[in-house]
PDB file of C-alpha atoms in Angstrom:
ATOM      1  CA  MET O   1      14.251   5.047  27.120  1.00 52.00           C
ATOM      2  CA  ASP O   2      15.639   5.186  30.371  1.00 63.00           C
ATOM      3  CA  ARG O   3      13.280   7.580  31.982  1.00 79.00           C
ATOM      4  CA  PHE O   4      10.310   5.483  31.037  1.00 79.00           C
ATOM      5  CA  SER O   5       9.567   1.584  31.332  1.00 83.00           C
ATOM      6  CA  GLU O   6       7.137  -1.077  29.579  1.00 84.00           C
ATOM      7  CA  ASP O   7       5.059  -0.647  33.261  1.00 85.00           C
ATOM      8  CA  ASP O   8       4.793   3.039  32.791  1.00 84.00           C
ATOM      9  CA  LEU O   9       3.528   2.256  28.990  1.00 86.00           C
ATOM     10  CA  HIS O  10       1.009  -0.049  29.810  1.00 86.00           C
ATOM     11  CA  SER O  11      -0.494   2.109  32.535  1.00 87.00           C
ATOM     12  CA  VAL O  12      -0.825   4.725  29.882  1.00 88.00           C
ATOM     13  CA  VAL O  13      -2.719   2.436  27.458  1.00 87.00           C
ATOM     14  CA  ALA O  14      -4.539   1.220  29.967  1.00 88.00           C
ATOM     15  CA  ARG O  15      -5.619   4.736  30.871  1.00 91.00           C
ATOM     16  CA  TYR O  16      -6.785   5.557  28.120  1.00 90.00           C
ATOM     17  CA  GLU O  17      -8.457   2.124  27.356  1.00 89.00           C
ATOM     18  CA  ALA O  18     -10.630   2.972  30.404  1.00 88.00           C
ATOM     19  CA  THR O  19     -11.244   6.428  29.980  1.00 93.00           C
ATOM     20  CA  ARG O  20     -12.016   5.402  26.268  1.00 90.00           C
ATOM     21  CA  ALA O  21     -14.594   2.877  27.724  1.00 87.00           C
ATOM     22  CA  ALA O  22     -15.937   5.481  30.067  1.00 91.00           C
ATOM     23  CA  ALA O  23     -16.626   7.498  27.596  1.00 91.00           C
ATOM     24  CA  LEU O  24     -17.893   4.790  25.248  1.00 89.00           C
ATOM     25  CA  THR O  25     -20.611   4.139  27.498  1.00 90.00           C
ATOM     26  CA  GLU O  26     -20.828   7.362  28.949  1.00 93.00           C
ATOM     27  CA  ARG O  27     -22.379   8.209  25.311  1.00 93.00           C
ATOM     28  CA  ASP O  28     -24.737   5.335  24.584  1.00 92.00           C
ATOM     29  CA  GLU O  29     -26.422   6.378  27.399  1.00 93.00           C
ATOM     30  CA  GLN O  30     -26.664   9.961  26.671  1.00 94.00           C
ATOM     31  CA  LEU O  31     -28.005   9.101  23.037  1.00 93.00           C
ATOM     32  CA  ARG O  32     -30.273   6.641  24.382  1.00 94.00           C
ATOM     33  CA  ALA O  33     -31.874   9.156  26.721  1.00 95.00           C
ATOM     34  CA  PHE O  34     -32.269  11.224  24.015  1.00 95.00           C
ATOM     35  CA  HIS O  35     -33.325   8.692  21.610  1.00 94.00           C
ATOM     36  CA  THR O  36     -36.276   7.591  24.511  1.00 95.00           C
ATOM     37  CA  ALA O  37     -37.311  11.840  24.875  1.00 95.00           C
ATOM     38  CA  GLY O  38     -38.399  11.349  21.468  1.00 95.00           C
ATOM     39  CA  TRP O  39     -35.032  11.735  19.085  1.00 94.00           C
ATOM     40  CA  ARG O  40     -35.292   9.837  16.108  1.00 94.00           C
ATOM     41  CA  PRO O  41     -32.374   7.516  14.807  1.00 92.00           C
ATOM     42  CA  VAL O  42     -32.466   9.846  11.926  1.00 92.00           C
ATOM     43  CA  ASP O  43     -32.112  13.198  14.010  1.00 91.00           C
ATOM     44  CA  LEU O  44     -28.885  11.558  16.105  1.00 93.00           C
ATOM     45  CA  GLN O  45     -27.456  10.576  13.644  1.00 92.00           C
ATOM     46  CA  ARG O  46     -28.190  14.480  11.842  1.00 92.00           C
ATOM     47  CA  VAL O  47     -26.968  16.176  14.946  1.00 92.00           C
ATOM     48  CA  THR O  48     -23.933  14.274  15.553  1.00 91.00           C
ATOM     49  CA  GLY O  49     -22.430  13.250  12.553  1.00 92.00           C
ATOM     50  CA  TYR O  50     -22.040   9.967  13.730  1.00 92.00           C
ATOM     51  CA  SER O  51     -22.972   7.083  11.197  1.00 92.00           C
ATOM     52  CA  ARG O  52     -25.975   4.778  10.651  1.00 92.00           C
ATOM     53  CA  GLU O  53     -24.612   2.150  12.000  1.00 90.00           C
ATOM     54  CA  THR O  54     -22.831   3.738  15.029  1.00 91.00           C
ATOM     55  CA  ILE O  55     -26.319   5.406  16.177  1.00 92.00           C
ATOM     56  CA  ARG O  56     -27.566   1.507  15.698  1.00 90.00           C
ATOM     57  CA  GLN O  57     -25.263   0.014  17.548  1.00 89.00           C
ATOM     58  CA  ALA O  58     -25.483   3.069  20.977  1.00 90.00           C
ATOM     59  CA  LEU O  59     -29.433   2.610  20.919  1.00 92.00           C
ATOM     60  CA  ARG O  60     -29.083  -1.340  20.820  1.00 91.00           C
ATOM     61  CA  PRO O  61     -25.931  -1.912  23.194  1.00 86.00           C
ATOM     62  CA  GLU O  62     -26.244  -5.952  22.175  1.00 89.00           C
ATOM     63  CA  VAL O  63     -26.002  -5.013  18.424  1.00 84.00           C
ATOM     64  CA  ARG O  64     -22.633  -4.159  19.262  1.00 82.00           C
ATOM     65  CA  GLN O  65     -21.437  -6.730  21.218  1.00 83.00           C
ATOM     66  CA  ALA O  66     -22.239  -9.284  18.616  1.00 82.00           C
ATOM     67  CA  THR O  67     -20.714  -7.576  16.029  1.00 79.00           C
ATOM     68  CA  ASN O  68     -17.638  -7.420  18.492  1.00 76.00           C
ATOM     69  CA  LEU O  69     -18.060 -10.695  18.988  1.00 77.00           C
ATOM     70  CA  SER O  70     -18.316 -11.679  14.556  1.00 73.00           C
ATOM     71  CA  ARG O  71     -15.133  -9.352  14.279  1.00 71.00           C
ATOM     72  CA  ARG O  72     -12.692 -11.388  16.756  1.00 68.00           C
ATOM     73  CA  LYS O  73     -13.709 -14.627  15.516  1.00 68.00           C
ATOM     74  CA  ALA O  74     -13.406 -13.075  11.502  1.00 63.00           C
ATOM     75  CA  SER O  75     -10.452 -15.308  10.258  1.00 62.00           C
ATOM     76  CA  LEU O  76      -7.632 -12.788   9.291  1.00 71.00           C
ATOM     77  CA  GLN O  77      -5.822 -15.163   6.478  1.00 77.00           C
ATOM     78  CA  PRO O  78      -6.397 -14.374   3.021  1.00 79.00           C
ATOM     79  CA  PRO O  79      -8.495 -17.275   0.994  1.00 81.00           C
ATOM     80  CA  ALA O  80      -6.681 -20.245  -0.044  1.00 84.00           C
ATOM     81  CA  ASP O  81      -6.657 -19.422  -3.662  1.00 87.00           C
ATOM     82  CA  TYR O  82      -5.257 -16.375  -3.026  1.00 87.00           C
ATOM     83  CA  ARG O  83      -2.464 -14.593  -5.225  1.00 84.00           C
ATOM     84  CA  SER O  84      -0.082 -11.394  -4.492  1.00 82.00           C
ATOM     85  CA  TYR O  85      -0.748  -8.403  -6.653  1.00 80.00           C
ATOM     86  CA  GLY O  86       3.351  -9.009  -7.903  1.00 78.00           C
ATOM     87  CA  ASP O  87       2.209 -12.773  -8.351  1.00 82.00           C
ATOM     88  CA  ARG O  88      -0.478 -12.066 -10.857  1.00 84.00           C
ATOM     89  CA  LYS O  89       1.151  -8.581 -12.468  1.00 87.00           C
ATOM     90  CA  PRO O  90       1.638  -9.607 -16.027  1.00 88.00           C
ATOM     91  CA  TYR O  91       5.514  -8.590 -16.269  1.00 93.00           C
ATOM     92  CA  VAL O  92       6.934  -8.871 -19.561  1.00 95.00           C
ATOM     93  CA  LEU O  93      10.695  -9.703 -20.419  1.00 96.00           C
ATOM     94  CA  ALA O  94      12.766  -8.443 -23.001  1.00 97.00           C
ATOM     95  CA  ASP O  95      13.388 -11.397 -25.734  1.00 96.00           C
ATOM     96  CA  ALA O  96      17.336 -10.378 -25.413  1.00 96.00           C
ATOM     97  CA  LEU O  97      18.928  -8.002 -23.481  1.00 96.00           C
ATOM     98  CA  ALA O  98      21.061  -7.117 -27.124  1.00 96.00           C
ATOM     99  CA  ALA O  99      17.924  -5.150 -28.218  1.00 97.00           C
ATOM    100  CA  LEU O 100      16.956  -3.267 -25.327  1.00 97.00           C
ATOM    101  CA  ASN O 101      19.060  -0.047 -27.373  1.00 96.00           C
ATOM    102  CA  GLY O 102      16.958   3.191 -25.575  1.00 96.00           C
ATOM    103  CA  PRO O 103      18.576   6.472 -24.548  1.00 97.00           C
ATOM    104  CA  THR O 104      21.790   6.677 -22.171  1.00 96.00           C
ATOM    105  CA  ARG O 105      22.040  10.350 -22.260  1.00 96.00           C
ATOM    106  CA  GLY O 106      20.153  13.531 -22.197  1.00 97.00           C
ATOM    107  CA  VAL O 107      16.506  14.583 -20.587  1.00 97.00           C
ATOM    108  CA  VAL O 108      13.804  11.499 -21.667  1.00 96.00           C
ATOM    109  CA  ALA O 109      10.212  11.492 -21.534  1.00 95.00           C
ATOM    110  CA  LEU O 110       8.214   8.770 -21.111  1.00 96.00           C
ATOM    111  CA  PRO O 111       4.880   7.642 -23.021  1.00 95.00           C
ATOM    112  CA  ARG O 112       1.875   7.534 -20.337  1.00 93.00           C
ATOM    113  CA  HIS O 113       1.279   4.585 -20.320  1.00 93.00           C
ATOM    114  CA  LEU O 114       4.698   3.846 -18.890  1.00 94.00           C
ATOM    115  CA  ASP O 115       4.438   6.670 -16.519  1.00 93.00           C
ATOM    116  CA  TRP O 116       1.400   8.286 -15.716  1.00 89.00           C
ATOM    117  CA  SER O 117       2.759  10.130 -12.390  1.00 85.00           C
ATOM    118  CA  GLY O 118       3.436  14.019 -13.530  1.00 82.00           C
ATOM    119  CA  HIS O 119       6.630  13.595 -13.133  1.00 82.00           C
ATOM    120  CA  ALA O 120       7.964  11.579 -16.959  1.00 87.00           C
ATOM    121  CA  GLU O 121      10.930  13.384 -17.488  1.00 94.00           C
ATOM    122  CA  TYR O 122      13.519  11.727 -16.441  1.00 96.00           C
ATOM    123  CA  ASP O 123      17.776  13.384 -16.592  1.00 96.00           C
ATOM    124  CA  LEU O 124      20.027  10.395 -17.350  1.00 96.00           C
ATOM    125  CA  SER O 125      22.862  12.271 -15.971  1.00 96.00           C
ATOM    126  CA  ARG O 126      21.432  12.086 -12.286  1.00 96.00           C
ATOM    127  CA  PRO O 127      21.202   8.894 -11.407  1.00 96.00           C
ATOM    128  CA  ARG O 128      18.488   8.573  -9.002  1.00 95.00           C
ATOM    129  CA  ARG O 129      16.501   9.620 -11.891  1.00 96.00           C
ATOM    130  CA  LEU O 130      18.385   7.406 -13.793  1.00 96.00           C
ATOM    131  CA  ALA O 131      17.576   3.703 -11.483  1.00 96.00           C
ATOM    132  CA  SER O 132      13.685   5.556 -11.059  1.00 95.00           C
ATOM    133  CA  MET O 133      12.440   5.271 -14.704  1.00 96.00           C
ATOM    134  CA  TYR O 134      14.741   1.822 -15.452  1.00 97.00           C
ATOM    135  CA  LYS O 135      12.302   0.973 -12.008  1.00 96.00           C
ATOM    136  CA  VAL O 136       9.295   2.844 -13.809  1.00 96.00           C
ATOM    137  CA  VAL O 137       9.537   0.779 -17.868  1.00 97.00           C
ATOM    138  CA  LEU O 138      10.173  -2.186 -15.929  1.00 97.00           C
ATOM    139  CA  THR O 139       7.655  -2.072 -13.485  1.00 95.00           C
ATOM    140  CA  GLU O 140       5.101  -0.372 -15.625  1.00 95.00           C
ATOM    141  CA  ALA O 141       5.713  -2.331 -19.299  1.00 96.00           C
ATOM    142  CA  SER O 142       2.780  -3.651 -21.745  1.00 94.00           C
ATOM    143  CA  THR O 143       5.189  -4.751 -24.888  1.00 96.00           C
ATOM    144  CA  VAL O 144       8.445  -5.555 -26.155  1.00 97.00           C
ATOM    145  CA  ASP O 145       8.661  -2.389 -27.471  1.00 97.00           C
ATOM    146  CA  ASP O 146       8.265  -0.104 -24.410  1.00 97.00           C
ATOM    147  CA  LEU O 147      11.943  -2.330 -23.008  1.00 97.00           C
ATOM    148  CA  ASN O 148      13.404  -2.136 -25.840  1.00 97.00           C
ATOM    149  CA  ASN O 149      12.763   1.553 -26.789  1.00 97.00           C
ATOM    150  CA  TRP O 150      13.614   2.749 -23.177  1.00 98.00           C
ATOM    151  CA  LEU O 151      16.169   0.967 -21.693  1.00 98.00           C
ATOM    152  CA  ASN O 152      19.471   0.248 -22.736  1.00 98.00           C
ATOM    153  CA  ALA O 153      21.076  -3.092 -21.995  1.00 97.00           C
ATOM    154  CA  ASP O 154      24.613  -1.455 -20.775  1.00 97.00           C
ATOM    155  CA  LEU O 155      22.846   0.672 -18.228  1.00 97.00           C
ATOM    156  CA  LEU O 156      20.248  -2.272 -16.949  1.00 97.00           C
ATOM    157  CA  LEU O 157      23.513  -4.849 -15.898  1.00 96.00           C
ATOM    158  CA  ARG O 158      24.839  -1.385 -14.664  1.00 96.00           C
ATOM    159  CA  LEU O 159      21.797  -0.477 -12.523  1.00 96.00           C
ATOM    160  CA  TRP O 160      20.322  -4.250 -11.995  1.00 96.00           C
ATOM    161  CA  PRO O 161      22.198  -4.322  -7.814  1.00 95.00           C
ATOM    162  CA  THR O 162      20.654  -1.610  -7.366  1.00 94.00           C
ATOM    163  CA  LEU O 163      17.272  -1.308  -8.357  1.00 95.00           C
ATOM    164  CA  TRP O 164      13.970  -1.785  -5.818  1.00 93.00           C
ATOM    165  CA  LEU O 165      12.083  -4.291  -7.660  1.00 94.00           C
ATOM    166  CA  PRO O 166       9.784  -7.106  -6.910  1.00 93.00           C
ATOM    167  CA  PRO O 167      10.835  -9.293  -6.052  1.00 92.00           C
ATOM    168  CA  GLN O 168       8.704 -11.284  -9.480  1.00 93.00           C
ATOM    169  CA  LEU O 169       9.490  -8.909 -11.538  1.00 95.00           C
ATOM    170  CA  ARG O 170      14.061  -9.372 -10.443  1.00 95.00           C
ATOM    171  CA  GLN O 171      13.381 -13.409 -10.125  1.00 94.00           C
ATOM    172  CA  ARG O 172      12.108 -13.589 -14.413  1.00 95.00           C
ATOM    173  CA  TRP O 173      14.546 -10.992 -14.931  1.00 97.00           C
ATOM    174  CA  GLU O 174      17.751 -13.134 -13.829  1.00 96.00           C
ATOM    175  CA  GLU O 175      15.931 -16.450 -14.576  1.00 96.00           C
ATOM    176  CA  ALA O 176      16.116 -15.269 -18.516  1.00 96.00           C
ATOM    177  CA  PHE O 177      18.917 -13.310 -18.596  1.00 96.00           C
ATOM    178  CA  PRO O 178      21.589 -15.121 -16.082  1.00 96.00           C
ATOM    179  CA  GLU O 179      23.713 -11.992 -16.521  1.00 95.00           C
ATOM    180  CA  LEU O 180      21.643  -9.670 -14.503  1.00 95.00           C
ATOM    181  CA  ALA O 181      21.759 -12.595 -11.708  1.00 93.00           C
ATOM    182  CA  ALA O 182      25.941 -12.478 -11.380  1.00 92.00           C
ATOM    183  CA  ALA O 183      25.315  -8.704 -11.569  1.00 90.00           C
ATOM    184  CA  ARG O 184      24.333  -8.748  -8.549  1.00 85.00           C
ATOM    185  CA  THR O 185      26.166 -11.303  -7.338  1.00 83.00           C
ATOM    186  CA  SER O 186      29.734  -9.270  -7.840  1.00 83.00           C
ATOM    187  CA  ALA O 187      28.028  -6.485  -6.412  1.00 74.00           C
ATOM    188  CA  ALA O 188      27.233  -8.009  -3.045  1.00 67.00           C
TER     189      ALA O 188
END
């Protein structure tokens, strides 16, 4: 970073923007010249590979200006009633941690409705694969039976502090099972 300053970087960007704008202007002028000489927009599109909208904006600069102006005015805020995917996803909760009697060793192959990744086999002796399996089951379970069949309460308590989970899922589980929140707090 010592060799370059912010001014150097600003200069690079300014040169790019200037050459880009000049190239765009020249291209549009040439396309308009071809159009004036009798080339149809569809022919310009076919030969150049540009989209219909690009050709339209090149032939009519006022269209590009209006389009760019409306893009600048467009709000980047989501609608007032917007809810994130995590808030809409129906995460399943276990009825009780004691009911989680899933496997604790060996190689486990999750059913396709839980893991459709093509890597649905998990060697539970490998910590990363074990954590990955627990994340998949917690996020993709559609029934309490999925949780009871594939998760183990003791392993879940041990893994809980280190699992990367959507915040909404983690919050729901910790509200339902305070021992999970305590496990995460004591690990920190």
